C-alpha cells in the first residue's frame, strides 16, 4: 500500500532543485512560524551528550510530566515517535473492524484502518456548508446502529466501532462546539464505539481541547503532537491519552526506545516555556486574520475558509489547474499543499500555512501572478 502524500517535502524538493533547504519556504506543512522556542533549543543542545545512551524505554519522565500537566493517570498515556506512529497502530491494537472518519481530513486514519484490514467509511463536510463538521450526519449513522448487539448492521455492514475526528480539522481548520461534542459522545457511546480526537493543532485554540476528559468520558481517546505548535517536526514526538487497558494494548505494539533523547528533552521543556506559547497564539490570531483578508482580495480566489489553526483552506476556480500552479510556485521555492488527494475534496483547493508576514506577502504576490496566468 502506498503512502498518502503529505506536505513538508522540503528535503526532496530542495535536492531536486539544487537549492538549500533554507531557501525553500514551506507553506505545505503547518509548523509554528516562530520556530524553536529558545528554551527548547537549549534543552536539545544540552541533551546531545546523552545521545551515547539509549533513551528511557517508554519516555517515563515525560509521561509523568504529561500526567501531571493534564491531570490524567500515567497509565492512561502513551508517547510515540510522532502522533503518526500512534495513529498507525491504533486500529490494530484496539481490534478495530470499522472506522468512521469525519472528513475531509488527514489521510493517515484511512491508511491505519486499511493496514488493520478494517473497513473505512467517511462522512464528509461539504464546501456548500462551509466545511462545517457534519456532526449531525455522523450521529445519525451511529444512532442507527445503536443498540445493535449483533455482528452486523441491518444493511449487512460491520458496525462502526471507532470514530476519527481531527480537531481542529486539517485541512479545513474547523472546530466543533462543546454542545456538538457532547452530542457526538452520546451517539458514540450509544453505538458502543470509541472516538479518537486528533488534537495536533489544538494549541491555537486550547480552550477547545477535550484532553482533560480522558478517563472521565467513556470511549474517549485524545491524540496530541509536539510537531506543529512547538516546531519540531524533525524530532518526531506525540502522545495519546485514553482508557488504561487500551493504552496498554497500544504500548505493546510500539518498538522499544520509540522516542529518542533529543525529542524527549525538547518535549519536557516545551510546556514550561509559557511566554513562547503566549506569543505563538497571539501572533497567529493576528497574522491569520491579515493573511486571510489579503487572500480574499486576490482575483480568482473563490473562498478562504475561516480557521482555528495555523493554516487556511483556499478554494480556487473550477477550471484552475492546481497541480500546475503548485509546480510553478515550487519552482520559485514556495511549497503549497494541493488538497486534491484528500478524500472528499472535489474542487480545486489549496492549503496554506500561515507564516511570518514577509513570507506570506511573498506568497501572496506569487499566487496573484500565478492565478492571473491560469485564469
Ligand atoms: C492532523 C494531523 N494529525 C497528526 C499528524 C502527525 O503529526 P506528527 O506525527 O508529526 O505528530 C499530522 C501531520 O501532518 C496531522 O496533520
CSV table of C-alpha atoms and ligand atoms in Angstrom, one decimal:
chain,number,residue,atom,x,y,z
A,1,UNK,CA,0.0,0.0,0.0
A,2,UNK,CA,1.4,3.4,-1.0
A,3,UNK,CA,1.8,6.2,1.5
A,4,UNK,CA,-0.7,9.1,1.2
A,5,UNK,CA,1.1,12.3,0.0
A,6,UNK,CA,1.8,14.9,2.7
A,7,UNK,CA,3.1,18.4,2.8
A,8,UNK,CA,6.6,19.2,4.1
A,9,UNK,CA,8.7,17.5,1.4
A,10,UNK,CA,11.3,20.2,1.7
A,11,UNK,CA,14.4,18.0,1.6
A,12,UNK,CA,13.4,16.2,-1.6
A,13,UNK,CA,12.4,19.4,-3.4
A,14,UNK,CA,15.5,21.3,-2.3
A,15,UNK,CA,17.6,18.4,-3.5
A,16,UNK,CA,15.8,18.2,-6.9
A,17,UNK,CA,16.2,22.0,-7.4
A,18,UNK,CA,19.8,22.1,-6.2
A,19,UNK,CA,19.0,24.7,-3.6
A,20,UNK,CA,19.5,24.7,0.2
A,21,UNK,CA,16.5,23.7,2.4
A,22,UNK,CA,16.9,27.1,3.9
A,23,UNK,CA,15.8,28.7,0.6
A,24,UNK,CA,12.6,26.7,0.4
A,25,UNK,CA,9.5,28.5,2.0
A,26,UNK,CA,7.3,25.7,3.2
A,27,UNK,CA,3.6,26.6,3.3
A,28,UNK,CA,2.6,22.9,2.7
A,29,UNK,CA,3.3,21.7,6.3
A,30,UNK,CA,1.8,23.9,9.0
A,31,UNK,CA,4.6,24.5,11.5
A,32,UNK,CA,4.7,27.3,14.0
A,33,UNK,CA,6.4,30.1,12.0
A,34,UNK,CA,8.1,31.5,15.2
A,35,UNK,CA,10.4,28.4,15.0
A,36,UNK,CA,12.0,26.7,18.0
A,37,UNK,CA,11.4,28.2,21.5
A,38,UNK,CA,14.8,29.3,22.9
A,39,UNK,CA,14.2,27.1,25.9
A,40,UNK,CA,13.6,24.0,23.7
A,41,UNK,CA,16.6,24.8,21.6
A,42,UNK,CA,18.8,24.9,24.8
A,43,UNK,CA,17.3,21.6,26.0
A,44,UNK,CA,18.1,19.9,22.7
A,45,UNK,CA,21.6,21.2,22.7
A,46,UNK,CA,22.2,20.2,26.4
A,47,UNK,CA,20.9,16.6,25.7
A,48,UNK,CA,23.3,16.0,22.8
A,49,UNK,CA,26.0,14.3,25.0
A,50,UNK,CA,23.3,11.9,26.2
A,51,UNK,CA,22.9,10.5,22.7
A,52,UNK,CA,25.6,7.9,23.5
A,53,UNK,CA,23.0,6.2,25.7
A,54,UNK,CA,19.7,4.5,24.9
A,55,UNK,CA,16.7,6.7,25.8
A,56,UNK,CA,14.3,5.6,28.5
A,57,UNK,CA,12.3,2.7,27.1
A,58,UNK,CA,8.9,4.4,27.3
A,59,UNK,CA,9.9,8.1,27.9
A,60,UNK,CA,8.9,7.7,31.5
A,61,UNK,CA,9.9,11.1,32.9
A,62,UNK,CA,8.0,12.8,30.1
A,63,UNK,CA,5.0,10.6,30.7
A,64,UNK,CA,5.0,11.5,34.4
A,65,UNK,CA,5.2,15.2,33.5
A,66,UNK,CA,2.3,15.0,30.9
A,67,UNK,CA,0.2,13.1,33.5
A,68,UNK,CA,0.7,16.0,36.0
A,69,UNK,CA,0.1,18.7,33.4
A,70,UNK,CA,-3.1,17.1,32.0
A,71,UNK,CA,-4.2,15.6,35.3
A,72,UNK,CA,-4.5,12.1,33.7
A,73,UNK,CA,-3.2,8.9,35.3
A,74,UNK,CA,0.2,7.9,33.8
A,75,UNK,CA,-1.3,4.5,32.8
A,76,UNK,CA,-3.7,6.4,30.5
A,77,UNK,CA,-0.9,7.9,28.4
A,78,UNK,CA,1.4,6.6,25.8
A,79,UNK,CA,4.1,8.5,23.9
A,80,UNK,CA,5.1,7.8,20.4
A,81,UNK,CA,7.6,8.7,17.6
A,82,UNK,CA,5.2,11.4,16.4
A,83,UNK,CA,1.5,11.1,16.7
A,84,UNK,CA,1.6,9.4,13.2
A,85,UNK,CA,3.3,6.4,14.8
A,86,UNK,CA,0.4,6.1,17.3
A,87,UNK,CA,-2.3,6.6,14.6
A,88,UNK,CA,-0.7,3.7,12.6
A,89,UNK,CA,-1.1,1.2,15.5
A,90,UNK,CA,-4.4,2.3,17.0
A,91,UNK,CA,-6.8,0.2,14.8
A,92,UNK,CA,-4.6,-2.9,15.1
A,93,UNK,CA,-4.1,-2.6,18.8
A,94,UNK,CA,-7.8,-1.9,19.5
A,95,UNK,CA,-9.1,-4.6,17.1
A,96,UNK,CA,-11.0,-2.0,15.1
A,97,UNK,CA,-13.2,-3.6,12.4
A,98,UNK,CA,-14.9,-0.5,11.1
A,99,UNK,CA,-13.7,3.1,11.4
A,100,UNK,CA,-15.9,6.1,10.6
A,101,UNK,CA,-13.7,9.1,9.6
A,102,UNK,CA,-15.1,12.6,9.7
A,103,UNK,CA,-13.7,14.1,6.5
A,104,UNK,CA,-12.2,15.6,4.5
A,105,UNK,CA,-9.2,15.0,6.8
A,106,UNK,CA,-5.7,13.7,7.5
A,107,UNK,CA,-5.3,10.6,5.3
A,108,UNK,CA,-3.3,8.5,7.8
A,109,UNK,CA,-6.6,7.5,9.6
A,110,UNK,CA,-7.7,5.7,6.5
A,111,UNK,CA,-4.3,4.2,5.9
A,112,UNK,CA,-4.1,2.8,9.5
A,113,UNK,CA,-7.6,1.3,9.1
A,114,UNK,CA,-6.6,-0.3,5.8
A,115,UNK,CA,-3.4,-1.7,7.4
A,116,UNK,CA,-5.5,-3.3,10.1
A,117,UNK,CA,-7.8,-4.7,7.4
A,118,UNK,CA,-10.7,-2.7,8.9
A,119,UNK,CA,-13.5,-1.0,6.9
A,120,UNK,CA,-13.2,2.7,6.5
A,121,UNK,CA,-16.3,4.9,5.9
A,122,UNK,CA,-16.2,8.7,5.5
A,123,UNK,CA,-18.8,11.2,6.5
A,124,UNK,CA,-17.6,14.3,4.7
A,125,UNK,CA,-18.1,18.0,5.4
A,126,UNK,CA,-19.0,19.9,2.2
A,127,UNK,CA,-17.9,23.2,0.7
A,128,UNK,CA,-21.6,24.2,0.4
A,129,UNK,CA,-21.8,24.0,4.2
A,130,UNK,CA,-18.5,25.9,4.6
A,131,UNK,CA,-16.9,22.6,5.6
A,132,UNK,CA,-18.7,22.7,8.9
A,133,UNK,CA,-18.0,19.3,10.6
A,134,UNK,CA,-21.0,17.0,9.7
A,135,UNK,CA,-21.7,16.1,13.3
A,136,UNK,CA,-25.5,15.5,12.9
A,137,UNK,CA,-24.9,13.2,9.9
A,138,UNK,CA,-22.3,11.2,12.0
A,139,UNK,CA,-24.7,11.0,14.9
A,140,UNK,CA,-27.5,9.8,12.6
A,141,UNK,CA,-25.2,7.0,11.3
A,142,UNK,CA,-24.2,6.0,14.8
A,143,UNK,CA,-27.7,6.2,16.3
A,144,UNK,CA,-29.0,3.9,13.5
A,145,UNK,CA,-26.7,1.2,14.7
A,146,UNK,CA,-27.1,1.9,18.4
A,147,UNK,CA,-28.5,-1.0,20.4
A,148,UNK,CA,-27.3,-3.5,17.8
A,149,UNK,CA,-25.9,-6.4,19.7
A,150,UNK,CA,-25.3,-8.4,16.5
A,151,UNK,CA,-22.2,-8.7,14.5
A,152,UNK,CA,-23.7,-6.9,11.5
A,153,UNK,CA,-25.9,-3.9,11.0
A,154,UNK,CA,-29.3,-4.3,9.3
A,155,UNK,CA,-27.7,-3.5,5.9
A,156,UNK,CA,-25.2,-6.3,6.5
A,157,UNK,CA,-22.2,-3.9,7.2
A,158,UNK,CA,-19.9,-4.4,10.2
A,159,UNK,CA,-20.9,-1.9,12.9
A,160,UNK,CA,-18.7,1.2,13.4
A,161,UNK,CA,-16.5,0.7,16.4
A,162,UNK,CA,-14.1,3.6,16.1
A,163,UNK,CA,-14.8,7.3,15.1
A,164,UNK,CA,-11.9,9.6,14.0
A,165,UNK,CA,-12.3,13.3,14.5
A,166,UNK,CA,-9.5,15.7,13.7
A,167,UNK,CA,-10.0,18.8,15.9
A,168,UNK,CA,-9.3,21.5,14.6
A,169,UNK,CA,-9.6,19.6,11.4
A,170,UNK,CA,-6.9,19.6,8.8
A,171,UNK,CA,-7.2,20.7,6.1
A,172,UNK,CA,-10.4,22.7,6.8
A,173,UNK,CA,-9.4,24.4,10.1
A,174,UNK,CA,-12.8,23.9,11.6
A,175,UNK,CA,-13.8,23.2,15.2
A,176,UNK,CA,-16.9,21.9,16.9
A,177,UNK,CA,-18.8,23.4,19.8
A,178,UNK,CA,-19.0,21.8,23.2
A,179,UNK,CA,-22.6,21.1,22.6
A,180,UNK,CA,-21.8,19.2,19.4
A,181,UNK,CA,-19.0,17.3,21.1
A,182,UNK,CA,-21.5,16.2,23.9
A,183,UNK,CA,-24.0,15.2,21.2
A,184,UNK,CA,-21.3,13.2,19.3
A,185,UNK,CA,-20.1,11.5,22.5
A,186,UNK,CA,-23.7,10.4,23.4
A,187,UNK,CA,-24.0,8.8,20.0
A,188,UNK,CA,-20.6,7.2,20.1
A,189,UNK,CA,-21.4,5.7,23.5
A,190,UNK,CA,-24.9,4.5,22.5
A,191,UNK,CA,-23.4,2.8,19.5
A,192,UNK,CA,-20.8,1.0,21.7
A,193,UNK,CA,-18.0,2.7,19.9
A,194,UNK,CA,-15.0,4.8,20.8
A,195,UNK,CA,-13.7,8.1,19.4
A,196,UNK,CA,-10.1,9.2,18.6
A,197,UNK,CA,-9.9,13.0,18.7
A,198,UNK,CA,-6.7,14.2,17.0
A,199,UNK,CA,-5.7,17.5,18.6
A,200,UNK,CA,-2.5,18.0,16.5
A,201,UNK,CA,-3.4,21.7,16.0
A,202,UNK,CA,-5.3,22.4,19.3
A,203,UNK,CA,-2.7,24.7,20.9
A,204,UNK,CA,-4.0,27.5,18.7
A,205,UNK,CA,-7.4,27.2,20.4
A,206,UNK,CA,-6.6,25.4,23.6
A,207,UNK,CA,-9.9,26.1,25.3
A,208,UNK,CA,-11.5,23.7,22.8
A,209,UNK,CA,-9.4,20.7,24.0
A,210,UNK,CA,-11.2,17.7,25.3
A,211,UNK,CA,-8.0,16.0,26.7
A,212,UNK,CA,-8.9,16.7,30.3
A,213,UNK,CA,-11.9,14.4,29.8
A,214,UNK,CA,-9.8,11.4,29.2
A,215,UNK,CA,-10.6,8.8,31.8
A,216,UNK,CA,-13.8,10.7,32.7
A,217,UNK,CA,-15.7,10.2,29.5
A,218,UNK,CA,-16.0,6.5,28.4
A,219,UNK,CA,-14.6,5.7,25.0
A,220,UNK,CA,-12.7,8.9,24.6
A,221,UNK,CA,-9.1,8.9,23.2
A,222,UNK,CA,-7.2,12.1,22.5
A,223,UNK,CA,-4.0,12.4,20.4
A,224,UNK,CA,-1.5,15.3,20.7
A,225,UNK,CA,1.6,16.2,18.7
A,226,UNK,CA,4.5,18.4,19.6
A,227,UNK,CA,5.3,18.8,16.0
A,228,UNK,CA,3.2,21.7,14.8
A,229,UNK,CA,3.0,24.1,17.7
A,230,UNK,CA,6.5,23.6,19.1
A,231,UNK,CA,8.0,23.5,15.6
A,232,UNK,CA,9.9,20.2,15.9
A,233,UNK,CA,8.6,18.0,13.0
A,234,UNK,CA,12.1,16.7,12.6
A,235,UNK,CA,12.3,15.2,16.1
A,236,UNK,CA,9.1,13.1,16.0
A,237,UNK,CA,7.1,13.1,19.2
A,238,UNK,CA,3.4,12.9,20.1
A,239,UNK,CA,1.2,11.2,22.7
A,240,UNK,CA,-2.2,9.6,23.2
A,241,UNK,CA,-4.5,9.7,26.2
A,242,UNK,CA,-7.2,7.0,26.7
A,243,UNK,CA,-8.5,4.2,28.9
A,244,UNK,CA,-5.6,2.4,30.6
A,245,UNK,CA,-6.3,-1.1,29.3
A,246,UNK,CA,-6.4,0.0,25.7
A,247,UNK,CA,-3.4,2.3,26.1
A,248,UNK,CA,-1.5,-0.7,27.4
A,249,UNK,CA,-2.5,-2.6,24.2
A,250,UNK,CA,-1.2,0.3,22.1
A,251,UNK,CA,2.0,0.4,24.0
A,252,UNK,CA,2.6,-3.3,23.5
A,253,UNK,CA,2.7,-2.7,19.7
A,254,UNK,CA,5.3,0.0,19.8
A,255,UNK,CA,9.0,-0.8,19.4
A,256,UNK,CA,11.2,-0.1,22.4
A,257,UNK,CA,13.0,3.3,22.5
A,258,UNK,CA,10.5,4.7,20.1
A,259,UNK,CA,11.1,8.2,21.4
A,260,UNK,CA,14.7,9.5,21.1
A,261,UNK,CA,16.6,11.5,23.7
A,262,UNK,CA,16.6,14.8,21.9
A,263,UNK,CA,12.8,14.6,21.3
A,264,UNK,CA,12.1,13.8,25.0
A,265,UNK,CA,14.3,16.7,26.1
A,266,UNK,CA,12.5,19.1,23.8
A,267,UNK,CA,9.1,17.9,24.9
A,268,UNK,CA,9.9,18.0,28.6
A,269,UNK,CA,10.9,21.7,28.2
A,270,UNK,CA,8.2,22.7,25.7
A,271,UNK,CA,5.3,23.2,28.1
A,272,UNK,CA,7.4,25.2,30.5
A,273,UNK,CA,8.0,28.0,28.0
A,274,UNK,CA,4.8,29.8,28.7
A,275,UNK,CA,6.0,33.0,27.0
A,276,UNK,CA,6.6,31.3,23.7
A,277,UNK,CA,3.2,29.7,23.9
A,278,UNK,CA,1.5,33.0,24.6
A,279,UNK,CA,3.4,34.8,21.8
A,280,UNK,CA,2.7,32.0,19.3
A,281,UNK,CA,-1.1,32.1,19.8
A,282,UNK,CA,-1.1,36.0,19.8
A,283,UNK,CA,0.9,36.1,16.6
A,284,UNK,CA,-1.2,33.5,14.9
A,285,UNK,CA,-4.5,35.3,15.8
A,286,UNK,CA,-3.3,38.5,14.2
A,287,UNK,CA,-1.4,37.2,11.2
A,288,UNK,CA,-4.0,34.6,10.2
A,289,UNK,CA,-6.6,37.4,10.1
A,290,UNK,CA,-4.4,39.6,7.9
A,291,UNK,CA,-3.3,36.8,5.6
A,292,UNK,CA,-6.9,35.7,5.1
A,293,UNK,CA,-8.1,39.2,4.3
A,294,UNK,CA,-5.2,39.6,1.7
A,295,UNK,CA,-6.0,36.2,0.1
A,296,UNK,CA,-9.7,37.1,-0.2
A,297,UNK,CA,-8.6,40.1,-2.3
A,298,UNK,CA,-6.7,38.0,-4.8
A,299,UNK,CA,-8.7,37.9,-8.1
A,300,UNK,CA,-10.0,34.4,-8.9
A,301,UNK,CA,-9.7,33.2,-5.2
A,302,UNK,CA,-13.2,31.8,-4.7
A,303,UNK,CA,-13.2,31.4,-0.9
A,304,UNK,CA,-10.9,31.4,2.1
A,305,UNK,CA,-12.4,29.4,4.9
A,306,UNK,CA,-12.2,30.6,8.5
A,307,UNK,CA,-9.7,28.6,10.5
A,308,UNK,CA,-8.9,28.0,14.2
A,309,UNK,CA,-5.5,26.5,13.3
A,310,UNK,CA,-2.2,27.8,11.7
A,311,UNK,CA,-3.3,27.3,8.1
A,312,UNK,CA,-6.0,28.4,5.7
A,313,UNK,CA,-8.0,26.4,3.1
A,314,UNK,CA,-8.4,28.3,-0.1
A,315,UNK,CA,-10.9,27.4,-2.9
A,316,UNK,CA,-9.9,28.2,-6.4
A,317,UNK,CA,-11.9,28.4,-9.6
A,318,UNK,CA,-13.3,25.1,-11.0
A,319,UNK,CA,-11.1,25.3,-14.1
A,320,UNK,CA,-7.9,26.1,-12.2
A,321,UNK,CA,-5.1,23.5,-12.9
A,322,UNK,CA,-3.9,23.3,-9.3
A,323,UNK,CA,-1.1,20.9,-9.9
A,324,UNK,CA,0.5,23.3,-12.5
A,325,UNK,CA,0.1,26.2,-10.1
A,326,UNK,CA,1.7,24.2,-7.3
A,327,UNK,CA,4.5,23.3,-9.6
A,328,UNK,CA,5.0,26.9,-10.7
A,329,UNK,CA,5.2,28.1,-7.1
A,330,UNK,CA,7.5,25.3,-6.2
A,331,UNK,CA,10.0,26.4,-8.9
A,332,UNK,CA,10.1,29.7,-7.1
A,333,UNK,CA,10.9,27.9,-3.8
A,334,UNK,CA,7.3,28.2,-2.5
A,335,UNK,CA,5.7,25.0,-1.4
A,336,UNK,CA,1.9,24.8,-1.0
A,337,UNK,CA,-0.4,21.9,-0.4
A,338,UNK,CA,-2.7,20.7,-3.2
A,339,UNK,CA,-5.7,19.3,-1.5
A,340,UNK,CA,-6.7,17.1,-4.4
A,341,UNK,CA,-5.7,13.9,-2.8
A,342,UNK,CA,-7.7,14.5,0.4
A,343,UNK,CA,-10.7,12.1,0.1
A,344,UNK,CA,-13.8,14.3,0.0
A,345,UNK,CA,-12.2,17.4,-1.6
A,346,UNK,CA,-13.5,17.5,-5.2
A,347,UNK,CA,-13.0,21.1,-6.1
A,348,UNK,CA,-9.6,22.9,-6.8
A,349,UNK,CA,-8.4,23.7,-3.3
A,350,UNK,CA,-5.1,24.5,-1.7
A,351,UNK,CA,-4.0,24.6,2.0
A,352,UNK,CA,-1.6,27.4,3.1
A,353,UNK,CA,0.3,27.5,6.3
A,354,UNK,CA,0.3,30.9,7.9
A,355,UNK,CA,3.9,32.0,8.1
A,356,UNK,CA,5.6,35.3,9.0
A,357,UNK,CA,4.2,38.5,7.4
A,358,UNK,CA,7.1,39.0,4.8
A,359,UNK,CA,6.9,35.3,3.8
A,360,UNK,CA,3.2,35.5,3.5
A,361,UNK,CA,3.5,38.6,1.4
A,362,UNK,CA,5.9,36.8,-1.0
A,363,UNK,CA,3.4,34.0,-1.4
A,364,UNK,CA,0.5,36.5,-2.0
A,365,UNK,CA,2.4,38.1,-4.8
A,366,UNK,CA,3.4,34.8,-6.5
A,367,UNK,CA,-0.1,33.4,-6.1
A,368,UNK,CA,-1.7,36.5,-7.6
A,369,UNK,CA,0.6,36.2,-10.6
A,370,UNK,CA,0.0,32.5,-10.9
A,371,UNK,CA,-3.8,32.8,-10.7
A,372,UNK,CA,-3.8,35.6,-13.3
A,373,UNK,CA,-1.9,33.4,-15.7
A,374,UNK,CA,-4.2,30.4,-15.3
A,375,UNK,CA,-7.5,32.3,-15.3
B,1,LIG,C1,-4.0,16.2,11.7
B,1,LIG,C2,-2.7,15.5,11.9
B,1,LIG,N1,-2.5,14.6,12.8
B,1,LIG,C3,-1.3,14.0,13.0
B,1,LIG,C4,-0.2,14.3,12.3
B,1,LIG,C5,1.1,13.7,12.5
B,1,LIG,O1,1.9,14.5,13.2
B,1,LIG,P1,3.2,14.0,14.0
B,1,LIG,O2,3.4,12.6,13.6
B,1,LIG,O3,4.3,14.9,13.5
B,1,LIG,O4,3.0,14.2,15.4
B,1,LIG,C6,-0.3,15.3,11.3
B,1,LIG,C7,0.8,15.6,10.4
B,1,LIG,O5,0.7,16.3,9.4
B,1,LIG,C8,-1.6,15.9,11.1
B,1,LIG,O6,-1.7,16.8,10.1
